[in-house]
Short mmCIF file of C-alpha atoms in Angstrom, two decimals:
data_model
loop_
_atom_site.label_atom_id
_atom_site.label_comp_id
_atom_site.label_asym_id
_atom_site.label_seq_id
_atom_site.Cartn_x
_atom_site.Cartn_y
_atom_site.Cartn_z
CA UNK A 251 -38.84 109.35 0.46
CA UNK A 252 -40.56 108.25 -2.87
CA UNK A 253 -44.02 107.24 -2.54
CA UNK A 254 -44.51 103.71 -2.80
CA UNK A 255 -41.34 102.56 -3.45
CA UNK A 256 -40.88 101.60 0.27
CA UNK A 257 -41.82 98.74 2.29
CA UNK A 258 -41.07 96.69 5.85
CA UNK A 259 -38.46 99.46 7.35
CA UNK A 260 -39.21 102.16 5.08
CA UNK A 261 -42.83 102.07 6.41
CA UNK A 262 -42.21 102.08 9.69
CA UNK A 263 -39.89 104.87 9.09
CA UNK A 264 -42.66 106.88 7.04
CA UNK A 265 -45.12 106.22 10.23
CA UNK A 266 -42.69 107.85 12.35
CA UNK A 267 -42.12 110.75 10.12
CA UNK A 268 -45.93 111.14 10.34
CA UNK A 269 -46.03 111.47 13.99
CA UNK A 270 -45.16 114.99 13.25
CA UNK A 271 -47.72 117.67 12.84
CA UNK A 272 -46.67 119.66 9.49
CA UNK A 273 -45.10 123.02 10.16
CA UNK A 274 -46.25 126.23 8.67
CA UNK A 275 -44.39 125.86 5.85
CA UNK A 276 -45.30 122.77 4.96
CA UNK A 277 -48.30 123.77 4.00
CA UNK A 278 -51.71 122.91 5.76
CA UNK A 279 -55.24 124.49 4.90
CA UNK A 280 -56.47 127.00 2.58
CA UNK A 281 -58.82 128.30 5.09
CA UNK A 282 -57.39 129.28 8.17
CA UNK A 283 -53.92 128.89 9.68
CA UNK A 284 -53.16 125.13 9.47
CA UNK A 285 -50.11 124.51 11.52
CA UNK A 286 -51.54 125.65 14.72
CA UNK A 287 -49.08 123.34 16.77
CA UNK A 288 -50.95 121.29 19.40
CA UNK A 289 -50.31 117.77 20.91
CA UNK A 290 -53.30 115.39 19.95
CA UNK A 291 -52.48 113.95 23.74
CA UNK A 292 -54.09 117.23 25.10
CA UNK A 293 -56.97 118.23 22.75
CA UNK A 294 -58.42 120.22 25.44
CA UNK A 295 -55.63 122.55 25.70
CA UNK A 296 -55.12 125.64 23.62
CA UNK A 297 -51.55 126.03 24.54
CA UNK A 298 -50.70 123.01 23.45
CA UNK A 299 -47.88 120.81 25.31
CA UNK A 300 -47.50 123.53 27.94
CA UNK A 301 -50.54 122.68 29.20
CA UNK A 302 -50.43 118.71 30.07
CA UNK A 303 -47.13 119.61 32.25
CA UNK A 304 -44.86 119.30 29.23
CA UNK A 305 -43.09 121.72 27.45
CA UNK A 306 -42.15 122.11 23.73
CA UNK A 307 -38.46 122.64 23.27
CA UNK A 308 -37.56 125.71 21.50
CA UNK A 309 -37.41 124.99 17.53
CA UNK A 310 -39.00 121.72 17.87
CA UNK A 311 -41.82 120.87 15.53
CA UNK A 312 -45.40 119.73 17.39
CA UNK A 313 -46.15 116.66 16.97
CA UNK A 314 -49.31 114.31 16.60
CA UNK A 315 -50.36 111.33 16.01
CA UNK A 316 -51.49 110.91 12.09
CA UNK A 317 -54.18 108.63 10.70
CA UNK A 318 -51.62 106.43 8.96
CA UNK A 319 -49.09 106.23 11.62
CA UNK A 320 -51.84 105.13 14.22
CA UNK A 321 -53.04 102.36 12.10
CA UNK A 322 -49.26 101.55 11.45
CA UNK A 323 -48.11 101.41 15.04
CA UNK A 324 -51.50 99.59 16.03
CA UNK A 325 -52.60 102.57 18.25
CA UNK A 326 -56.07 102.23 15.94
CA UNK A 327 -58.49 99.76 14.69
CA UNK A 328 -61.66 98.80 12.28
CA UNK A 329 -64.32 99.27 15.01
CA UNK A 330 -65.17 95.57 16.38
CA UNK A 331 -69.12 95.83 17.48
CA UNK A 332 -70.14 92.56 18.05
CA UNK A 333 -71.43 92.18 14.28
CA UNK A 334 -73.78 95.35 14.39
CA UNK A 335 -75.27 96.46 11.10
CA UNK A 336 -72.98 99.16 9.45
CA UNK A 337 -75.32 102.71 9.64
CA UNK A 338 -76.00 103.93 6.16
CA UNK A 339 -77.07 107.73 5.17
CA UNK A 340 -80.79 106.49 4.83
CA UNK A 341 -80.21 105.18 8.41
CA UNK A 342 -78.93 108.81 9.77
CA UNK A 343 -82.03 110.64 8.12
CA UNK A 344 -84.52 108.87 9.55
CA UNK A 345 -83.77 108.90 12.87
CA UNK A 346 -83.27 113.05 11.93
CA UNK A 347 -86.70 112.93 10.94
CA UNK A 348 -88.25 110.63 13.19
CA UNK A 349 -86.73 113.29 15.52
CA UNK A 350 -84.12 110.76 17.46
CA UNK A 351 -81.31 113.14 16.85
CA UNK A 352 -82.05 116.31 18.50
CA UNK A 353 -78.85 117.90 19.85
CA UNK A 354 -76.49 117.60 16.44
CA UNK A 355 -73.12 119.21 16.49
CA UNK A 356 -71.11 119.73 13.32
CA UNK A 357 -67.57 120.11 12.44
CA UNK A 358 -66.48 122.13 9.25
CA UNK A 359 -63.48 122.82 7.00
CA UNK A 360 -62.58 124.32 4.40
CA UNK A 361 -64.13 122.22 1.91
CA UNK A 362 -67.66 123.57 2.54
CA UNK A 363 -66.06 127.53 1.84
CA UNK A 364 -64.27 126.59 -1.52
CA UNK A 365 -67.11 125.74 -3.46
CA UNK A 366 -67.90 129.57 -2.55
CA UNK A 367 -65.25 130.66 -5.10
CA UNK A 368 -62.73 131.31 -1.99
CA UNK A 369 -58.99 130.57 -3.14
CA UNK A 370 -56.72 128.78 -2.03
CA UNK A 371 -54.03 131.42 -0.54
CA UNK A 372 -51.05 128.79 -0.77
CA UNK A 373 -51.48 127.90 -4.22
CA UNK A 374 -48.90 129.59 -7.28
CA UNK A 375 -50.91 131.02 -9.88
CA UNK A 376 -53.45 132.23 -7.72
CA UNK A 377 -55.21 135.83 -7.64
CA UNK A 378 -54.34 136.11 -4.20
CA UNK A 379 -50.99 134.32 -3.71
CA UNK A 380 -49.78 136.77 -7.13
CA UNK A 381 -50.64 139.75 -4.92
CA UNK A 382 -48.70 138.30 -2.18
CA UNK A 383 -45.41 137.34 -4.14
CA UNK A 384 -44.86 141.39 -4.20
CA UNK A 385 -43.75 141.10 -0.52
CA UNK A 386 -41.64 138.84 -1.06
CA UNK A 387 -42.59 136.67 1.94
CA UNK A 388 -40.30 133.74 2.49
CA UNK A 389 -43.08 131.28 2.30
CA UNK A 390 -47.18 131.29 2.55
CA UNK A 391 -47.98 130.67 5.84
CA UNK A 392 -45.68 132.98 7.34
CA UNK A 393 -48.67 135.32 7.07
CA UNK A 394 -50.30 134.00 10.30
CA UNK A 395 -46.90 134.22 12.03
CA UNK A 396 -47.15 136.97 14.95
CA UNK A 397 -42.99 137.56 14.49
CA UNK A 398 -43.35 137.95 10.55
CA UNK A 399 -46.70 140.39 11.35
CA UNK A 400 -45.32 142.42 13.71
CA UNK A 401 -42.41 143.21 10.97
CA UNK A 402 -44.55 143.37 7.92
CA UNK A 403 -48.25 142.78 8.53
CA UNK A 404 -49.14 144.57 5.34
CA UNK A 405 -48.89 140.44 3.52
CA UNK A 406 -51.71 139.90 6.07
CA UNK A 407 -53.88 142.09 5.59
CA UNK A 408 -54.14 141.64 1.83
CA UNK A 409 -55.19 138.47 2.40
CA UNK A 410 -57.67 139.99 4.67
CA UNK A 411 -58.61 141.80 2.10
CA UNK A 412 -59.72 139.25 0.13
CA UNK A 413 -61.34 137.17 3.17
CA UNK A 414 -63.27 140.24 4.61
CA UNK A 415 -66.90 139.69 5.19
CA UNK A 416 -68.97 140.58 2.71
CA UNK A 417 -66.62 139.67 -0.71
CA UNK A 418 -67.97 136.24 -1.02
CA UNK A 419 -71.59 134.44 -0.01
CA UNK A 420 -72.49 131.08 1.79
CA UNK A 421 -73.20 128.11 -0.08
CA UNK A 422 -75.41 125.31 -0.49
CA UNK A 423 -73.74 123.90 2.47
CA UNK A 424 -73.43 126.83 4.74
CA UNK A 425 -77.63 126.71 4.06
CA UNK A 426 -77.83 122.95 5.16
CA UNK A 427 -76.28 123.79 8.22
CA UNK A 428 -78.93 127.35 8.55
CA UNK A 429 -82.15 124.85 8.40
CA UNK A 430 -80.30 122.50 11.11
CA UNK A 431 -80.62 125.48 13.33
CA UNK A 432 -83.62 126.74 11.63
CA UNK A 433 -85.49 123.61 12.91
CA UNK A 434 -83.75 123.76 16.17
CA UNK A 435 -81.64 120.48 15.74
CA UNK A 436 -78.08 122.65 15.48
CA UNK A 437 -76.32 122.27 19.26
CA UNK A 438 -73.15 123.77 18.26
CA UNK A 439 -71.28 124.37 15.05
CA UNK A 440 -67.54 124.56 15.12
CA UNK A 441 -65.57 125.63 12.43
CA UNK A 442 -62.16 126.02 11.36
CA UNK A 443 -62.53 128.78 8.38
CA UNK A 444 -62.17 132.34 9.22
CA UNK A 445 -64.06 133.78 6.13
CA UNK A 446 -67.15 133.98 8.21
CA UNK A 447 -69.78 132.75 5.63
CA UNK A 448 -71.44 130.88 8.87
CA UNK A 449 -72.41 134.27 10.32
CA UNK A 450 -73.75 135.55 6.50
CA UNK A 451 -75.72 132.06 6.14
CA UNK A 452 -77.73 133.28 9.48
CA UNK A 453 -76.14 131.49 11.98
CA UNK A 454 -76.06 133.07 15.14
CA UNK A 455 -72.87 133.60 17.06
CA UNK A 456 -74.22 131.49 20.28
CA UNK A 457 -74.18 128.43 18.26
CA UNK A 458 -70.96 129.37 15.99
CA UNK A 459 -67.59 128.32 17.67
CA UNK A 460 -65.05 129.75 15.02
CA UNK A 461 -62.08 127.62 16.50
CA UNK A 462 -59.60 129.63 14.34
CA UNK A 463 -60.69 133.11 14.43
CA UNK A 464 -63.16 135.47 13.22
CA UNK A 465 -62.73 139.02 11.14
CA UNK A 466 -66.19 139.71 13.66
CA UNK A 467 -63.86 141.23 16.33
CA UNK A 468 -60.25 143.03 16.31
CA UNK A 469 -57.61 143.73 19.06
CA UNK A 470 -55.13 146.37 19.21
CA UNK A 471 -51.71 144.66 19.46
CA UNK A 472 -50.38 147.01 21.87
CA UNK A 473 -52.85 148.25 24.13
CA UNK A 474 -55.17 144.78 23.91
CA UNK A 475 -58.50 147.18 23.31
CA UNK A 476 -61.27 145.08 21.53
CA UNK A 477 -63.00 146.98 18.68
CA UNK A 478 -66.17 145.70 16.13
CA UNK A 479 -64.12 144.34 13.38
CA UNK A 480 -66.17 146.42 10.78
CA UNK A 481 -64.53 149.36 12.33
CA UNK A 482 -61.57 149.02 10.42
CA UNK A 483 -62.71 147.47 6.95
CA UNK A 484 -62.36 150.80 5.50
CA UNK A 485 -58.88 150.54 6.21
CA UNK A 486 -58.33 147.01 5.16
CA UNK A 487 -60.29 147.83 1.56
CA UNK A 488 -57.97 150.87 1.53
CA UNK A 489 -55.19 149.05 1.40
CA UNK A 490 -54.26 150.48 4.53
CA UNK A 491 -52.77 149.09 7.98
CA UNK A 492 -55.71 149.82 10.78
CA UNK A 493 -53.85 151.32 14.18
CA UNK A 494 -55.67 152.15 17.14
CA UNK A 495 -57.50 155.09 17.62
CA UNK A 496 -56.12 155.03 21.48
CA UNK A 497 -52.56 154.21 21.38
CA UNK A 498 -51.99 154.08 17.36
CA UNK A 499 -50.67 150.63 17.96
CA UNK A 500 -51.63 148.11 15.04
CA UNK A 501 -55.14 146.51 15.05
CA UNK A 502 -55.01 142.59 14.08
CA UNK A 503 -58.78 141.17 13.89
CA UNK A 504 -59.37 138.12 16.11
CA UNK A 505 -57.38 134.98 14.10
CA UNK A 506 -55.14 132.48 15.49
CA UNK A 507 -52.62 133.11 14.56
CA UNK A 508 -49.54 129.85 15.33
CA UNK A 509 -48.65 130.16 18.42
CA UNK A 510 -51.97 131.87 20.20
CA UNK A 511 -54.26 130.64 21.99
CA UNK A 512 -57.55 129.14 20.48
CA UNK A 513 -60.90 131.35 21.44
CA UNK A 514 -62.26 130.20 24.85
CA UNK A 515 -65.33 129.17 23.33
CA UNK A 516 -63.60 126.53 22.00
CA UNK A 517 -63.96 124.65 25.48
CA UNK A 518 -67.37 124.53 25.35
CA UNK A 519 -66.39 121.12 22.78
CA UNK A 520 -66.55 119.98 27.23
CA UNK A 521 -70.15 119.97 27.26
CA UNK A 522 -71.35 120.28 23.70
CA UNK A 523 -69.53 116.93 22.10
CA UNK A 524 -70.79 114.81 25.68
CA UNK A 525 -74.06 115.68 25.10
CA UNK A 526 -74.36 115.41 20.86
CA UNK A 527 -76.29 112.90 20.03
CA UNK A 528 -75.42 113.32 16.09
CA UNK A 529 -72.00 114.42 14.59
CA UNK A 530 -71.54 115.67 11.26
CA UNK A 531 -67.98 116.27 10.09
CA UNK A 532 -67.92 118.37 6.63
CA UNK A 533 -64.96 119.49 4.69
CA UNK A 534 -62.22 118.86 6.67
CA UNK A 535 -59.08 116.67 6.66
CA UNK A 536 -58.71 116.36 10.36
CA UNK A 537 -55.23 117.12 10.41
CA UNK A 538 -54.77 120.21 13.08
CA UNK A 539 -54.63 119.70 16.53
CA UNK A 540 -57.10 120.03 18.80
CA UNK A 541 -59.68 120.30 16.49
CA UNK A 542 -58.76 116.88 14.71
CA UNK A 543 -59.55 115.34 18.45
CA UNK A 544 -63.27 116.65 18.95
CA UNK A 545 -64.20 113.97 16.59
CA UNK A 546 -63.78 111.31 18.79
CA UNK A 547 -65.31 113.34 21.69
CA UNK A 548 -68.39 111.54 21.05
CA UNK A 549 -70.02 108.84 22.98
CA UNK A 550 -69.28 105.41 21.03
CA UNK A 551 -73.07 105.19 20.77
CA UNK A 552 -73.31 108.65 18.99
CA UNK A 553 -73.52 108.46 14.74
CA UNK A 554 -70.72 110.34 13.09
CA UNK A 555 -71.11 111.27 9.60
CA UNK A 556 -68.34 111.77 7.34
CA UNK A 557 -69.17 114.30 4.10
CA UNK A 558 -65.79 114.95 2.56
CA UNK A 559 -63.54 113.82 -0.28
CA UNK A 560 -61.38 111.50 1.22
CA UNK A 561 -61.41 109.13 4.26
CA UNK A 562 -59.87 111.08 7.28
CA UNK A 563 -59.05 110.82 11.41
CA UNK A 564 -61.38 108.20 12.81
CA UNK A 565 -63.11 107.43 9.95
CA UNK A 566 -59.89 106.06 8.42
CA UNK A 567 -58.22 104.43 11.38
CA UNK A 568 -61.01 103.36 13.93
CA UNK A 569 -64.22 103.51 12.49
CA UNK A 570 -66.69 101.96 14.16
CA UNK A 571 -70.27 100.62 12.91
CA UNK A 572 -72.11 104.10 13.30
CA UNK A 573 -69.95 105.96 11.22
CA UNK A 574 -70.97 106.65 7.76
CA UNK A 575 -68.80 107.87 5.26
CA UNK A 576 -70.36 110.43 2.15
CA UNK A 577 -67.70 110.48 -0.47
CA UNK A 578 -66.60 112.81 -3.08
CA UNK A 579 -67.94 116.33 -3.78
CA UNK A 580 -69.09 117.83 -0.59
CA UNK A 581 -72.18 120.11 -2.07
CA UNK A 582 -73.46 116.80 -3.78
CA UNK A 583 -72.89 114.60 -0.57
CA UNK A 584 -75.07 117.75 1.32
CA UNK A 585 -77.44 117.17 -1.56
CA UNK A 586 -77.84 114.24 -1.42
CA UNK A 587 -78.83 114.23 2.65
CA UNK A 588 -81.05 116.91 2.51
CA UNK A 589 -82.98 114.47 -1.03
CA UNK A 590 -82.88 111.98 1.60
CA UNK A 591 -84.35 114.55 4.66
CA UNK A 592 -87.20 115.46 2.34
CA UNK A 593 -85.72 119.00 2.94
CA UNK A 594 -85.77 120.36 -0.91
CA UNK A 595 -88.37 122.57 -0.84
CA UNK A 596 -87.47 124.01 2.32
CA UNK A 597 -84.03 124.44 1.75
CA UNK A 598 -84.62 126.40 -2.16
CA UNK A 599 -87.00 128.53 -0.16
CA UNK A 600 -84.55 129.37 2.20
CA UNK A 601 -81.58 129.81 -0.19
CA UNK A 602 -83.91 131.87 -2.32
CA UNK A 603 -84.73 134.30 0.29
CA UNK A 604 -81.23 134.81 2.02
CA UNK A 605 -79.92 135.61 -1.80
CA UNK A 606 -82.86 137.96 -1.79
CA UNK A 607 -81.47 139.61 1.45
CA UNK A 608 -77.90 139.68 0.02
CA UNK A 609 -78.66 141.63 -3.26
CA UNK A 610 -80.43 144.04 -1.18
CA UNK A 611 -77.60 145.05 0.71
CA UNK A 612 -75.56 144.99 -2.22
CA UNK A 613 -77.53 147.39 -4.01
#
């Protein structure tokens, strides 16, 4: 359908074409595998439809409900709150630093990882996607699909290759969300990039929730052993395929891949989003299922703050007057918070010292 050539029917008819998740290949993001098919009706399932006592039928897409098709079919709504003041960013950082936000959870995308020179794997002209045309894959994504790994997984682990820990460093960002923890304000972070950059920024593992996988940890395909994931990086830099020292089976580190279930410290979004009293929601377009749902998980009374480059999810289609939206570049909107924070010195100190750290280990 041509965009914006349509109106009346044709509208309707483009809402109910967006009920539908996008499949693998139709693309999704650049930082972890974006069609991960689950029903919006049962975020807290990682099995998707299966799980709420319905079942997908076989060759079916997964569906859920987008931003513009919930404000089409009425299903959302410009928050109504009794003529409240609309929260600014000023707002949000003063009740940080008058200390009235204690318990902040954040959820991140792959904007805040690009700006770390990651590529985009989907994307024609490309470093990575050129090395990847060689296998003659029949389209991106089928890389994070266990039928087209278990035939070829060599396509996957070039891209590992590239993603390994250790190829590319954190970000201005990644050391915003270091000094939440730092001063003991960071509940949870969860996170839907796999290139680990959270874990080199400092972050420890008990408050990291890496929704999509992490390169931390492998698993032998046959035999299910668990091995440290930097056991095998020799391999992976060697171009090689890692098998298991046990059974010679193939070793796959720990990311979703479509179809498999999400980690199960994903479910601790039960007791962490309840009890937030601050969301921040950085990089992300909100568009894969369950993670898009944790941001309404909050309590109606909790601030969400939106630091992205486009309107998305709730902050679109039922915002309400404690949401605050940070437009545009995502390192200048993360900027431009911690100017407000009065967190500039602290955060160049800390930047300055990690990238000390780093070029030591480099050396």
């Amino acid at each position: 359908m041509e965009r914006g050539t349509r109106r009346g029917g044709g509208l309707l008819a483009a809402a109910w074409r967006s009920l539908w998740e996008r499949s693998p290949r139709d693309g999704g993001s650049s930082s972890g595998p974006a069609g991960l098919a689950r029903l919006s009706l049962c975020s807290g399932d990682s099995k998707g439809a299966a799980g709420c006592g319905a079942r997908r039928i076989q060759g079916s897409r997964p569906f859920s409900l987008s931003a513009a098709a919930r404000a089409i079919l009425g299903m959302g709504r410009w928050g109504d709150d009794g003529g409240k003041q609309q929260l600014t960013l000023q707002d949000v950082a003063e009740r940080i630093r008058k200390k009235e936000c204690r318990r902040v959870v954040v959820m991140a995308g792959a904007g805040i990882s690009t700006p770390s020179g990651i590529p985009d794997f989907r994307s024609p002209g490309s470093g990575l996607y050129s090395n990847l045309e060689q296998y003659n894959i029949p389209y991106p994504e089928a890389i994070f699909e266990l039928m087209y790994f278990f035939v070829n997984p060599k396509p996957f682990f070039t891209l590992a290759k590239e993603l390994y820990p250790g190829n590319y460093r954190p970000n201005y960002a990644h050391y915003f969300l270091r000094l939440l923890h730092d001063k003991g304000l960071l509940l949870r972070l969860y996170t839907q990039n796999i290139d680990g950059l959270e874990r080199v920024a400092g972050i420890p593992p008990d408050r990291l929730v890496e929704a999509h996988g992490t390169f931390a940890t492998a698993t032998c395909t046959v035999c299910r052993r668990k091995f440290p994931g930097e056991d095998f990086r020799g391999d992976v830099m060697a171009d090689k395929v890692p098998h298991c020292p046990v059974c010679t089976g193939v070793v796959k580190p720990d990311i979703v891949f479509f179809g498999e279930e999400l980690p199960q410290r994903f479910f601790l979004h039960m007791t962490d989003f309840p009890m937030a009293d601050l969301l921040f929601v950085i990089g992300t377009s909100l568009e894969v299922e369950p993670f898009a749902s944790l941001a309404g998980a909050v309590r109606s009374s909790v601030p969400r703050v939106l630091i992205n480059r486009d309107l998305v999810g709730p902050f679109a289609w039922q915002q309400r007057y404690n949401d605050v939206a940070q437009l545009g570049d995502v390192i200048s909107g993360v900027e431009k918070l911690v100017e407000l924070l009065d967190w500039n010195e602290e955060m160049q100190t800390l930047i300055q010292k990690e990238k000390e750290k780093l070029d030591a280990k480099d050396k």
